Amino acid sequence: MKTRKSKALFERAKTLIPGGVNSPVRAFKTVGGDPIFMSRAKGAYLYDEDDNAYIDLINSWGPMILGHANEEVEKAIFEAVKSSTSFGAPGRREVEIAELIIEMVPSIEKIRMVNSGTEATMSAIRLARGYTGKNKFIKFEGCYHGHGDAFLVAAGSGSATLGVPDSPGVTKGTSRDTLLAPYNDLKAIDRVLAENENEICAIIVEPVAGNMGCVLPNDDFLEGLRARCDVHQILLIFDEVMTGFRLSAGGAQELLGVKPDLTTFGKIIGGGLPVGAYGGSREIMNQIAPEGPIYQAGTLSGNPVAMAAGLTILRKLHEHPEIYKQVEQTTRQITTGITRILSRQGLRYTINQIGSMYSLFFTDQEVTNFETAKSTDAQLFGAYFRGMLSRGIYLAPSQFESLFISNVIQSAEVAAVLKATEEVLLEMHEKK
Ligand code: KE4
C-alpha cells in the first residue's frame, strides 16, 4: 500500500504539532506504523492522501452514524455558512436543537450547548459540586470523560493507550477529589460511599463504556448506581458523549431504562462539527449562569453552522428510528461473522457488542472492566490493526476504543471486513 504522501505529511507535522497529531490516540502509538493522513471521505469510505480507500469502522470516533459527507447534513451546513459562521448572539437553531433534544431524551428539561464532550463533562461536574455543595465525585477506572484535569485519573481511551492514567500537570489537589471504583462493581461503590459519607456530589459513568474498548454494564449496575444516588443524595451523571443518539434516539438511558440526573453529550450531536452539551432537570440546570450562580461560558457555543449540522442529523435520527435497528443488525452481522471465524481457527478471543458499538479483545477472558480489558495482548491487537489497515479496513488504532458502525455500511462492506479478518487472523497465527 503506497503511503508516501502520508509519510511526508507526518514528517512535516511532527515538527509543527506535538506528536504530529491534534489528538494523541490518532498517532498509532501502540499499534505501530505511522498515522495515515486522510484527504476526503464519502459514505462508508475514507480516502487517504495516497488515494487508498478504507472502510471506516470508527466514523470519527462516533459522530458519523449516517456515514461521511451525508448530503442532508452538508446541505444544511452550506446553507448556514452563507449567513456568517458565527453570530456571537443567540440564534433560532439553538432553540430548535434544545427543543429537539428535550423531546428525544426524557430526563432532560433544560440543556446548555458547549463545544466538546470535555467541556460538557467539566461543566456537569462543576454544576454537581455547586448544586450539592459537595466536592468529591466518583468515576470508574477505564472510563474516559475528556481531558479535564479532574477526570485524568485512571482514565481510558488515549490516556490508557498512552499508559499515563495520571497525567503530569494534574495537581494532587485536583485528583484528591476524584474517587475511583472498578466498572460494574457495586460493592466497591458501597465502600467508597461509606468512606466519604456526605462528601460526594456525583457519580459519573459511561452507561455503556467505550473507552476501555466496548464494555457493557452488568444487568444490575446502572440501577444499582441510581438507587445508591437516591439514598445518598448524589447526582447520577450519564456521560453519553459516545452513547447519546448512538444506541437509540434517547441514548443508553432510553435503551437501558435508567434515568440519570444529568447527561452529557458530544460527537453525534454536532454531526461531525465541534459540539457538546449537558442537560438535566430545570431545578438543577437553573443553577447555571446567567440564571444561577454557577459560571460556564463559550465564545462559539451554539454556533449556527454546528447547530445546523447537529439539527439535521438529530432530526433524521428522530424521524427514522429504524436506523438504530439497521446499524445494530449490520454490527451483529460483523460480530457473528468474526465469532464464526474465531471458532473455525480455534481462537478464543472476546467480542463485546451492543447496538452499533463493538470491540474484539485479544484475550480469552470475559471483558467486564478495565482490569480484564487490560488482559488483552497488545502485540496481537497491533498486528490485527496493521493487517486490517493494509487490507483497507480502518479500525480504531487502540485496543481501548470501541468501533462504531454507520448506516451506510452495507453487505459488501461487511463481507470485506470478514474476509480481511479471516486472512489477518490466519496470517497472525501462522507467524506465531
Ligand atoms: P471530546 O472532548 O473529545 O469531544 O469528548 C471527550 C469524551 C467525553 N466522554 C466520553 C465518553 C468520550 O468518549 C469522549 C471522547 N472520546 C474519545 C474516543 N474514545 C475521543 C477521541 C480522541 O480523544 O481523539
Short mmCIF file of C-alpha atoms and ligand atoms in Angstrom, two decimals:
data_model
loop_
_atom_site.label_atom_id
_atom_site.label_comp_id
_atom_site.label_asym_id
_atom_site.label_seq_id
_atom_site.Cartn_x
_atom_site.Cartn_y
_atom_site.Cartn_z
CA MET A 1 0.00 0.00 0.00
CA LYS A 2 1.51 3.36 -1.10
CA THR A 3 1.78 5.76 1.85
CA ARG A 4 4.40 8.20 0.54
CA LYS A 5 2.26 11.34 0.88
CA SER A 6 1.03 10.39 4.37
CA LYS A 7 4.59 9.76 5.48
CA ALA A 8 5.78 13.12 4.13
CA LEU A 9 2.90 14.92 5.84
CA PHE A 10 3.61 13.12 9.11
CA GLU A 11 7.31 14.14 8.99
CA ARG A 12 6.24 17.78 8.50
CA ALA A 13 3.51 17.53 11.14
CA LYS A 14 5.92 16.20 13.77
CA THR A 15 7.98 19.41 13.54
CA LEU A 16 4.86 21.55 14.00
CA ILE A 17 2.34 19.67 16.20
CA PRO A 18 3.05 17.61 19.37
CA GLY A 19 3.38 14.02 18.12
CA GLY A 20 2.27 15.23 14.69
CA VAL A 21 -1.39 14.89 15.63
CA ASN A 22 -4.09 17.02 17.22
CA SER A 23 -5.32 14.20 19.42
CA PRO A 24 -2.98 11.54 20.88
CA VAL A 25 -4.90 8.38 20.01
CA ARG A 26 -4.59 9.23 16.29
CA ALA A 27 -0.79 8.77 16.45
CA PHE A 28 -0.87 4.94 16.12
CA LYS A 29 1.49 4.90 19.14
CA THR A 30 0.51 1.46 20.41
CA VAL A 31 -0.31 -0.26 17.10
CA GLY A 32 2.92 0.52 15.25
CA GLY A 33 3.43 2.31 11.96
CA ASP A 34 2.68 5.94 11.14
CA PRO A 35 -0.74 7.57 11.09
CA ILE A 36 -2.48 7.78 7.72
CA PHE A 37 -3.45 11.27 6.57
CA MET A 38 -6.96 11.34 5.16
CA SER A 39 -7.87 13.70 2.32
CA ARG A 40 -11.59 13.01 1.91
CA ALA A 41 -14.41 10.66 2.86
CA LYS A 42 -17.79 9.66 1.43
CA GLY A 43 -20.37 7.25 2.82
CA ALA A 44 -18.63 4.24 4.38
CA TYR A 45 -15.20 5.13 2.95
CA LEU A 46 -12.18 7.19 3.93
CA TYR A 47 -9.59 8.08 1.26
CA ASP A 48 -6.03 8.93 2.21
CA GLU A 49 -3.59 11.34 0.60
CA ASP A 50 -2.19 8.46 -1.48
CA ASP A 51 -5.68 7.61 -2.74
CA ASN A 52 -6.02 4.39 -0.76
CA ALA A 53 -9.62 3.65 0.22
CA TYR A 54 -10.64 2.33 3.64
CA ILE A 55 -13.92 1.04 5.02
CA ASP A 56 -14.37 3.22 8.10
CA LEU A 57 -15.34 1.36 11.29
CA ILE A 58 -14.60 4.30 13.64
CA ASN A 59 -16.62 7.02 11.90
CA SER A 60 -14.67 9.85 13.52
CA TRP A 61 -14.97 8.12 16.96
CA GLY A 62 -18.75 8.03 16.72
CA PRO A 63 -20.26 11.17 15.09
CA MET A 64 -20.67 9.83 11.55
CA ILE A 65 -23.57 7.44 12.25
CA LEU A 66 -25.02 8.38 8.84
CA GLY A 67 -21.64 7.97 7.15
CA HIS A 68 -19.34 10.63 5.71
CA ALA A 69 -20.49 13.66 3.64
CA ASN A 70 -24.17 12.94 4.26
CA GLU A 71 -25.98 15.06 1.67
CA GLU A 72 -28.60 16.47 4.06
CA VAL A 73 -26.03 17.45 6.68
CA GLU A 74 -23.85 19.02 4.01
CA LYS A 75 -26.75 20.99 2.55
CA ALA A 76 -27.64 22.36 5.98
CA ILE A 77 -24.02 23.45 6.57
CA PHE A 78 -23.72 25.07 3.12
CA GLU A 79 -26.98 26.94 3.80
CA ALA A 80 -25.90 28.12 7.24
CA VAL A 81 -22.43 29.39 6.27
CA LYS A 82 -23.98 31.84 3.81
CA SER A 83 -25.28 33.83 6.79
CA SER A 84 -21.93 34.06 8.60
CA THR A 85 -20.15 31.34 10.57
CA SER A 86 -20.86 32.88 13.96
CA PHE A 87 -23.18 35.48 15.40
CA GLY A 88 -21.89 35.65 18.99
CA ALA A 89 -25.52 36.17 19.83
CA PRO A 90 -28.41 33.72 20.35
CA GLY A 91 -29.92 32.23 17.19
CA ARG A 92 -33.05 30.30 16.14
CA ARG A 93 -31.26 26.99 15.63
CA GLU A 94 -30.14 26.88 19.28
CA VAL A 95 -33.78 26.99 20.35
CA GLU A 96 -34.72 24.32 17.83
CA ILE A 97 -31.95 21.89 18.79
CA ALA A 98 -32.71 22.36 22.51
CA GLU A 99 -36.41 21.59 21.87
CA LEU A 100 -35.50 18.52 19.82
CA ILE A 101 -33.04 17.07 22.38
CA ILE A 102 -35.52 17.65 25.22
CA GLU A 103 -38.14 15.80 23.16
CA MET A 104 -35.74 12.92 22.39
CA VAL A 105 -34.25 12.48 25.89
CA PRO A 106 -36.96 12.37 28.58
CA SER A 107 -34.63 13.01 31.55
CA ILE A 108 -33.73 16.42 30.13
CA GLU A 109 -35.80 19.56 30.79
CA LYS A 110 -33.07 22.14 30.09
CA ILE A 111 -29.82 21.91 28.14
CA ARG A 112 -26.70 24.03 27.54
CA MET A 113 -24.63 23.73 24.35
CA VAL A 114 -20.83 23.75 24.55
CA ASN A 115 -18.05 22.88 22.08
CA SER A 116 -16.80 19.43 23.06
CA GLY A 117 -17.52 16.45 25.25
CA THR A 118 -14.75 17.59 27.57
CA GLU A 119 -16.46 20.93 28.12
CA ALA A 120 -19.74 19.14 28.76
CA THR A 121 -18.34 16.84 31.45
CA MET A 122 -16.24 19.55 33.11
CA SER A 123 -19.35 21.75 33.32
CA ALA A 124 -21.51 18.89 34.61
CA ILE A 125 -19.12 18.21 37.50
CA ARG A 126 -18.89 21.93 38.35
CA LEU A 127 -22.70 22.07 38.33
CA ALA A 128 -22.97 18.98 40.54
CA ARG A 129 -20.50 20.47 43.02
CA GLY A 130 -22.23 23.85 43.04
CA TYR A 131 -25.72 22.34 43.30
CA THR A 132 -24.90 19.90 46.14
CA GLY A 133 -22.17 21.90 47.92
CA LYS A 134 -20.02 18.73 47.98
CA ASN A 135 -16.64 18.41 46.21
CA LYS A 136 -15.82 14.77 45.65
CA PHE A 137 -17.11 12.65 42.77
CA ILE A 138 -16.75 9.02 41.75
CA LYS A 139 -15.61 7.89 38.31
CA PHE A 140 -14.80 4.40 37.11
CA GLU A 141 -11.41 3.01 36.14
CA GLY A 142 -11.14 2.88 32.36
CA CYS A 143 -13.93 5.36 31.77
CA TYR A 144 -12.85 8.47 29.89
CA HIS A 145 -14.73 11.72 30.27
CA GLY A 146 -12.46 14.01 28.24
CA HIS A 147 -9.21 15.63 29.27
CA GLY A 148 -10.46 17.86 32.10
CA ASP A 149 -7.95 17.70 34.99
CA ALA A 150 -10.29 16.02 37.45
CA PHE A 151 -11.01 13.17 35.03
CA LEU A 152 -7.43 12.25 34.17
CA VAL A 153 -7.25 9.70 36.92
CA ALA A 154 -7.25 6.07 35.73
CA ALA A 155 -8.91 7.36 32.57
CA GLY A 156 -9.50 5.24 29.49
CA SER A 157 -9.16 6.00 25.78
CA GLY A 158 -5.98 7.78 24.72
CA SER A 159 -4.64 8.14 28.26
CA ALA A 160 -4.95 4.38 28.82
CA THR A 161 -3.45 3.78 25.42
CA LEU A 162 -0.52 6.01 26.32
CA GLY A 163 -0.20 4.33 29.73
CA VAL A 164 -0.27 7.70 31.55
CA PRO A 165 -3.52 7.37 33.51
CA ASP A 166 -2.47 10.16 35.89
CA SER A 167 -1.17 12.82 33.51
CA PRO A 168 1.62 15.22 34.64
CA GLY A 169 0.16 18.65 35.20
CA VAL A 170 -2.84 17.31 37.12
CA THR A 171 -2.32 18.55 40.68
CA LYS A 172 -2.75 16.39 43.77
CA GLY A 173 -5.32 18.94 44.89
CA THR A 174 -7.42 18.23 41.81
CA SER A 175 -7.17 14.46 41.76
CA ARG A 176 -7.74 14.30 45.55
CA ASP A 177 -11.47 14.88 44.96
CA THR A 178 -11.70 12.22 42.25
CA LEU A 179 -12.66 8.86 43.74
CA LEU A 180 -12.33 5.63 41.80
CA ALA A 181 -14.10 2.29 41.57
CA PRO A 182 -13.89 -0.59 39.11
CA TYR A 183 -16.65 -0.57 36.45
CA ASN A 184 -19.54 -2.94 37.24
CA ASP A 185 -18.50 -3.18 40.92
CA LEU A 186 -21.34 -2.05 43.21
CA LYS A 187 -19.59 -3.44 46.31
CA ALA A 188 -16.64 -1.13 45.64
CA ILE A 189 -19.08 1.76 45.27
CA ASP A 190 -20.58 0.94 48.67
CA ARG A 191 -17.08 1.04 50.20
CA VAL A 192 -16.28 4.43 48.60
CA LEU A 193 -19.64 5.84 49.71
CA ALA A 194 -19.09 4.65 53.29
CA GLU A 195 -15.56 6.12 53.41
CA ASN A 196 -16.72 9.50 52.05
CA GLU A 197 -20.14 9.89 53.63
CA ASN A 198 -21.74 13.28 52.76
CA GLU A 199 -18.73 14.45 50.72
CA ILE A 200 -19.72 13.13 47.28
CA CYS A 201 -21.63 15.30 44.79
CA ALA A 202 -21.91 12.87 41.88
CA ILE A 203 -21.19 9.53 40.31
CA ILE A 204 -20.26 9.96 36.64
CA VAL A 205 -20.40 6.89 34.43
CA GLU A 206 -20.33 5.86 30.78
CA PRO A 207 -23.64 3.90 30.79
CA VAL A 208 -22.01 1.68 28.19
CA ALA A 209 -18.23 2.07 28.39
CA GLY A 210 -16.43 2.72 25.10
CA ASN A 211 -13.04 3.93 26.29
CA MET A 212 -11.58 0.66 27.51
CA GLY A 213 -12.91 -0.96 24.40
CA CYS A 214 -16.67 -1.62 24.42
CA VAL A 215 -17.70 -2.83 27.90
CA LEU A 216 -21.34 -3.42 28.82
CA PRO A 217 -22.91 -2.66 32.21
CA ASN A 218 -23.99 -5.72 34.22
CA ASP A 219 -27.79 -6.01 34.40
CA ASP A 220 -27.95 -4.56 37.92
CA PHE A 221 -25.13 -1.99 37.61
CA LEU A 222 -26.87 1.18 36.42
CA GLU A 223 -29.98 0.55 38.53
CA GLY A 224 -27.66 -0.07 41.47
CA LEU A 225 -25.99 3.30 40.91
CA ARG A 226 -29.39 5.00 40.58
CA ALA A 227 -30.61 3.52 43.87
CA ARG A 228 -27.43 4.49 45.74
CA CYS A 229 -27.53 8.05 44.40
CA ASP A 230 -31.14 8.38 45.60
CA VAL A 231 -30.29 7.12 49.09
CA HIS A 232 -27.16 9.30 49.46
CA GLN A 233 -28.50 12.45 47.70
CA ILE A 234 -25.82 12.17 45.00
CA LEU A 235 -26.34 13.20 41.37
CA LEU A 236 -26.07 10.42 38.80
CA ILE A 237 -24.36 11.74 35.66
CA PHE A 238 -24.52 9.66 32.48
CA ASP A 239 -21.68 10.59 30.18
CA GLU A 240 -23.44 9.89 26.87
CA VAL A 241 -20.89 11.70 24.71
CA MET A 242 -20.43 8.37 22.93
CA THR A 243 -23.74 6.56 23.52
CA GLY A 244 -26.05 9.57 23.10
CA PHE A 245 -28.10 9.25 19.89
CA ARG A 246 -25.81 6.27 19.10
CA LEU A 247 -27.53 3.40 20.97
CA SER A 248 -31.06 4.77 20.46
CA ALA A 249 -32.76 8.09 19.77
CA GLY A 250 -32.89 8.57 23.55
CA GLY A 251 -29.38 7.20 24.13
CA ALA A 252 -28.26 4.47 26.52
CA GLN A 253 -30.64 5.78 29.20
CA GLU A 254 -33.65 5.02 26.98
CA LEU A 255 -32.26 1.66 25.79
CA LEU A 256 -31.34 0.50 29.31
CA GLY A 257 -34.21 2.18 31.18
CA VAL A 258 -32.27 4.10 33.85
CA LYS A 259 -32.76 7.86 34.29
CA PRO A 260 -29.74 10.00 35.29
CA ASP A 261 -29.92 13.44 36.92
CA LEU A 262 -27.55 14.99 34.36
CA THR A 263 -26.47 13.83 30.91
CA THR A 264 -23.50 14.94 28.82
CA PHE A 265 -23.39 14.77 25.03
CA GLY A 266 -20.91 15.20 22.17
CA LYS A 267 -19.98 13.53 18.87
CA ILE A 268 -23.27 12.78 17.02
CA ILE A 269 -24.94 15.91 18.44
CA GLY A 270 -22.73 18.07 16.19
CA GLY A 271 -22.96 15.88 13.07
CA GLY A 272 -19.16 15.96 12.89
CA LEU A 273 -18.74 19.62 13.90
CA PRO A 274 -17.42 20.57 17.36
CA VAL A 275 -20.43 20.42 19.68
CA GLY A 276 -21.02 19.19 23.21
CA ALA A 277 -23.92 19.69 25.61
CA TYR A 278 -25.09 18.94 29.13
CA GLY A 279 -28.63 18.84 30.45
CA GLY A 280 -30.93 17.73 33.21
CA SER A 281 -33.88 18.84 35.31
CA ARG A 282 -34.98 22.50 35.31
CA GLU A 283 -34.18 22.70 39.02
CA ILE A 284 -30.56 21.66 38.55
CA MET A 285 -29.91 23.42 35.22
CA ASN A 286 -31.32 26.73 36.52
CA GLN A 287 -28.23 26.93 38.72
CA ILE A 288 -26.15 27.68 35.61
CA ALA A 289 -25.29 31.33 34.75
CA PRO A 290 -26.88 33.65 33.90
CA GLU A 291 -29.97 32.11 35.54
CA GLY A 292 -27.99 30.85 38.53
CA PRO A 293 -24.59 31.43 40.16
CA ILE A 294 -22.59 28.58 38.59
CA TYR A 295 -20.48 30.01 35.78
CA GLN A 296 -19.94 28.39 32.38
CA ALA A 297 -19.46 30.12 29.04
CA GLY A 298 -18.15 29.70 25.48
CA THR A 299 -17.47 32.05 22.55
CA LEU A 300 -18.68 29.57 19.94
CA SER A 301 -21.26 27.66 21.99
CA GLY A 302 -24.42 27.19 19.91
CA ASN A 303 -22.53 28.14 16.75
CA PRO A 304 -25.09 28.46 13.91
CA VAL A 305 -23.20 26.22 11.46
CA ALA A 306 -22.59 23.49 14.05
CA MET A 307 -26.22 23.74 15.16
CA ALA A 308 -27.37 23.35 11.54
CA ALA A 309 -25.34 20.15 11.22
CA GLY A 310 -26.46 18.82 14.61
CA LEU A 311 -30.11 19.66 14.00
CA THR A 312 -30.09 17.86 10.65
CA ILE A 313 -28.55 14.64 11.94
CA LEU A 314 -30.75 14.58 15.08
CA ARG A 315 -33.94 15.25 13.07
CA LYS A 316 -33.02 12.36 10.74
CA LEU A 317 -32.44 10.01 13.68
CA HIS A 318 -35.63 11.19 15.42
CA GLU A 319 -37.78 10.74 12.31
CA HIS A 320 -36.18 7.41 11.30
CA PRO A 321 -35.64 5.32 14.47
CA GLU A 322 -35.41 2.28 12.16
CA ILE A 323 -31.82 3.43 11.56
CA TYR A 324 -30.94 2.04 15.00
CA LYS A 325 -32.28 -1.41 14.10
CA GLN A 326 -30.36 -1.27 10.85
CA VAL A 327 -26.98 -0.35 12.36
CA GLU A 328 -27.46 -2.95 15.11
CA GLN A 329 -28.18 -5.65 12.51
CA THR A 330 -25.10 -4.68 10.49
CA THR A 331 -22.98 -4.77 13.65
CA ARG A 332 -24.32 -8.21 14.57
CA GLN A 333 -23.53 -9.48 11.07
CA ILE A 334 -19.92 -8.40 11.64
CA THR A 335 -19.62 -9.77 15.19
CA THR A 336 -21.30 -13.12 14.45
CA GLY A 337 -19.11 -13.39 11.35
CA ILE A 338 -15.99 -12.82 13.44
CA THR A 339 -17.22 -15.34 16.04
CA ARG A 340 -17.54 -17.95 13.29
CA ILE A 341 -14.02 -17.15 12.04
CA LEU A 342 -12.58 -17.42 15.57
CA SER A 343 -14.16 -20.83 16.10
CA ARG A 344 -13.04 -22.04 12.63
CA GLN A 345 -9.47 -21.07 13.57
CA GLY A 346 -9.74 -22.40 17.13
CA LEU A 347 -9.14 -18.93 18.61
CA ARG A 348 -10.73 -17.87 21.90
CA TYR A 349 -10.90 -14.08 21.79
CA THR A 350 -13.67 -11.96 23.30
CA ILE A 351 -16.20 -9.80 21.44
CA ASN A 352 -18.39 -7.26 23.25
CA GLN A 353 -21.24 -5.69 21.29
CA ILE A 354 -24.29 -3.55 21.94
CA GLY A 355 -26.25 -1.70 19.24
CA SER A 356 -23.75 -0.35 16.73
CA MET A 357 -20.75 -0.47 19.09
CA TYR A 358 -18.38 -3.42 19.39
CA SER A 359 -14.81 -4.42 20.25
CA LEU A 360 -12.72 -7.51 19.55
CA PHE A 361 -10.41 -8.12 22.54
CA PHE A 362 -7.33 -10.31 22.15
CA THR A 363 -7.92 -12.10 25.43
CA ASP A 364 -9.89 -15.22 26.32
CA GLN A 365 -11.22 -13.52 29.47
CA GLU A 366 -14.67 -12.03 29.67
CA VAL A 367 -14.09 -8.24 29.50
CA THR A 368 -16.27 -6.51 32.10
CA ASN A 369 -13.97 -3.76 33.44
CA PHE A 370 -10.59 -2.04 32.94
CA GLU A 371 -8.64 -4.86 34.64
CA THR A 372 -9.95 -7.50 32.26
CA ALA A 373 -9.71 -5.13 29.28
CA LYS A 374 -6.01 -4.73 30.08
CA SER A 375 -5.54 -8.51 29.88
CA THR A 376 -5.66 -8.14 26.09
CA ASP A 377 -2.49 -8.94 24.12
CA ALA A 378 -1.35 -5.54 22.79
CA GLN A 379 1.06 -7.14 20.27
CA LEU A 380 -1.71 -9.25 18.77
CA PHE A 381 -4.02 -6.25 18.63
CA GLY A 382 -1.30 -4.21 16.86
CA ALA A 383 -0.76 -6.99 14.30
CA TYR A 384 -4.52 -7.24 13.73
CA PHE A 385 -4.82 -3.47 13.32
CA ARG A 386 -1.95 -3.29 10.81
CA GLY A 387 -3.18 -6.31 8.85
CA MET A 388 -6.68 -4.87 8.55
CA LEU A 389 -5.34 -1.42 7.61
CA SER A 390 -3.24 -2.92 4.81
CA ARG A 391 -6.43 -4.57 3.51
CA GLY A 392 -8.35 -1.28 3.53
CA ILE A 393 -10.24 -1.63 6.81
CA TYR A 394 -9.82 1.33 9.17
CA LEU A 395 -10.14 0.29 12.84
CA ALA A 396 -9.52 2.35 15.99
CA PRO A 397 -5.73 2.46 16.50
CA SER A 398 -6.07 1.28 20.09
CA GLN A 399 -7.47 -1.74 21.92
CA PHE A 400 -9.04 0.70 24.38
CA GLU A 401 -11.56 2.07 21.93
CA SER A 402 -14.93 0.93 20.65
CA LEU A 403 -15.82 0.67 16.98
CA PHE A 404 -18.89 2.46 15.60
CA ILE A 405 -20.95 1.21 12.65
CA SER A 406 -22.73 3.66 10.31
CA ASN A 407 -25.95 3.09 8.38
CA VAL A 408 -24.09 3.22 5.05
CA ILE A 409 -22.05 0.08 5.78
CA GLN A 410 -23.83 -2.50 3.62
CA SER A 411 -23.38 -6.23 2.98
CA ALA A 412 -20.44 -5.62 0.60
CA GLU A 413 -18.54 -3.82 3.34
CA VAL A 414 -19.47 -6.48 5.91
CA ALA A 415 -18.15 -9.17 3.55
CA ALA A 416 -14.90 -7.23 3.03
CA VAL A 417 -14.41 -6.79 6.79
CA LEU A 418 -14.95 -10.51 7.41
CA LYS A 419 -12.71 -11.59 4.51
CA ALA A 420 -9.91 -9.35 5.79
CA THR A 421 -10.40 -10.56 9.36
CA GLU A 422 -10.17 -14.22 8.29
CA GLU A 423 -6.97 -13.58 6.33
CA VAL A 424 -5.31 -11.44 9.02
CA LEU A 425 -6.07 -13.83 11.90
CA LEU A 426 -4.77 -16.76 9.80
CA GLU A 427 -1.62 -14.84 8.95
CA MET A 428 -1.08 -13.75 12.57
CA HIS A 429 -1.35 -17.26 13.91
CA GLU A 430 0.75 -18.84 11.20
CA LYS A 431 3.53 -16.49 12.26
CA LYS A 432 3.09 -17.30 15.98
P1 KE4 B 1 -14.22 15.36 23.38
O1 KE4 B 1 -13.69 16.44 24.28
O2 KE4 B 1 -13.12 14.51 22.76
O3 KE4 B 1 -15.24 15.87 22.35
O4 KE4 B 1 -15.10 14.34 24.26
C1 KE4 B 1 -14.49 13.76 25.39
C2 KE4 B 1 -15.23 12.49 25.77
C3 KE4 B 1 -16.08 12.52 26.86
N1 KE4 B 1 -16.78 11.42 27.23
C4 KE4 B 1 -16.68 10.26 26.51
C5 KE4 B 1 -17.48 9.06 26.94
C6 KE4 B 1 -15.83 10.19 25.38
O5 KE4 B 1 -15.74 9.02 24.69
C7 KE4 B 1 -15.09 11.32 24.99
C8 KE4 B 1 -14.15 11.32 23.81
N2 KE4 B 1 -13.93 10.05 23.20
C9 KE4 B 1 -12.64 9.84 22.56
C10 KE4 B 1 -12.68 8.46 21.90
N3 KE4 B 1 -12.64 7.45 22.85
C11 KE4 B 1 -12.31 10.90 21.59
C12 KE4 B 1 -11.19 10.56 20.64
C13 KE4 B 1 -9.97 11.38 20.92
O6 KE4 B 1 -9.66 11.62 22.11
O7 KE4 B 1 -9.31 11.75 19.92
#
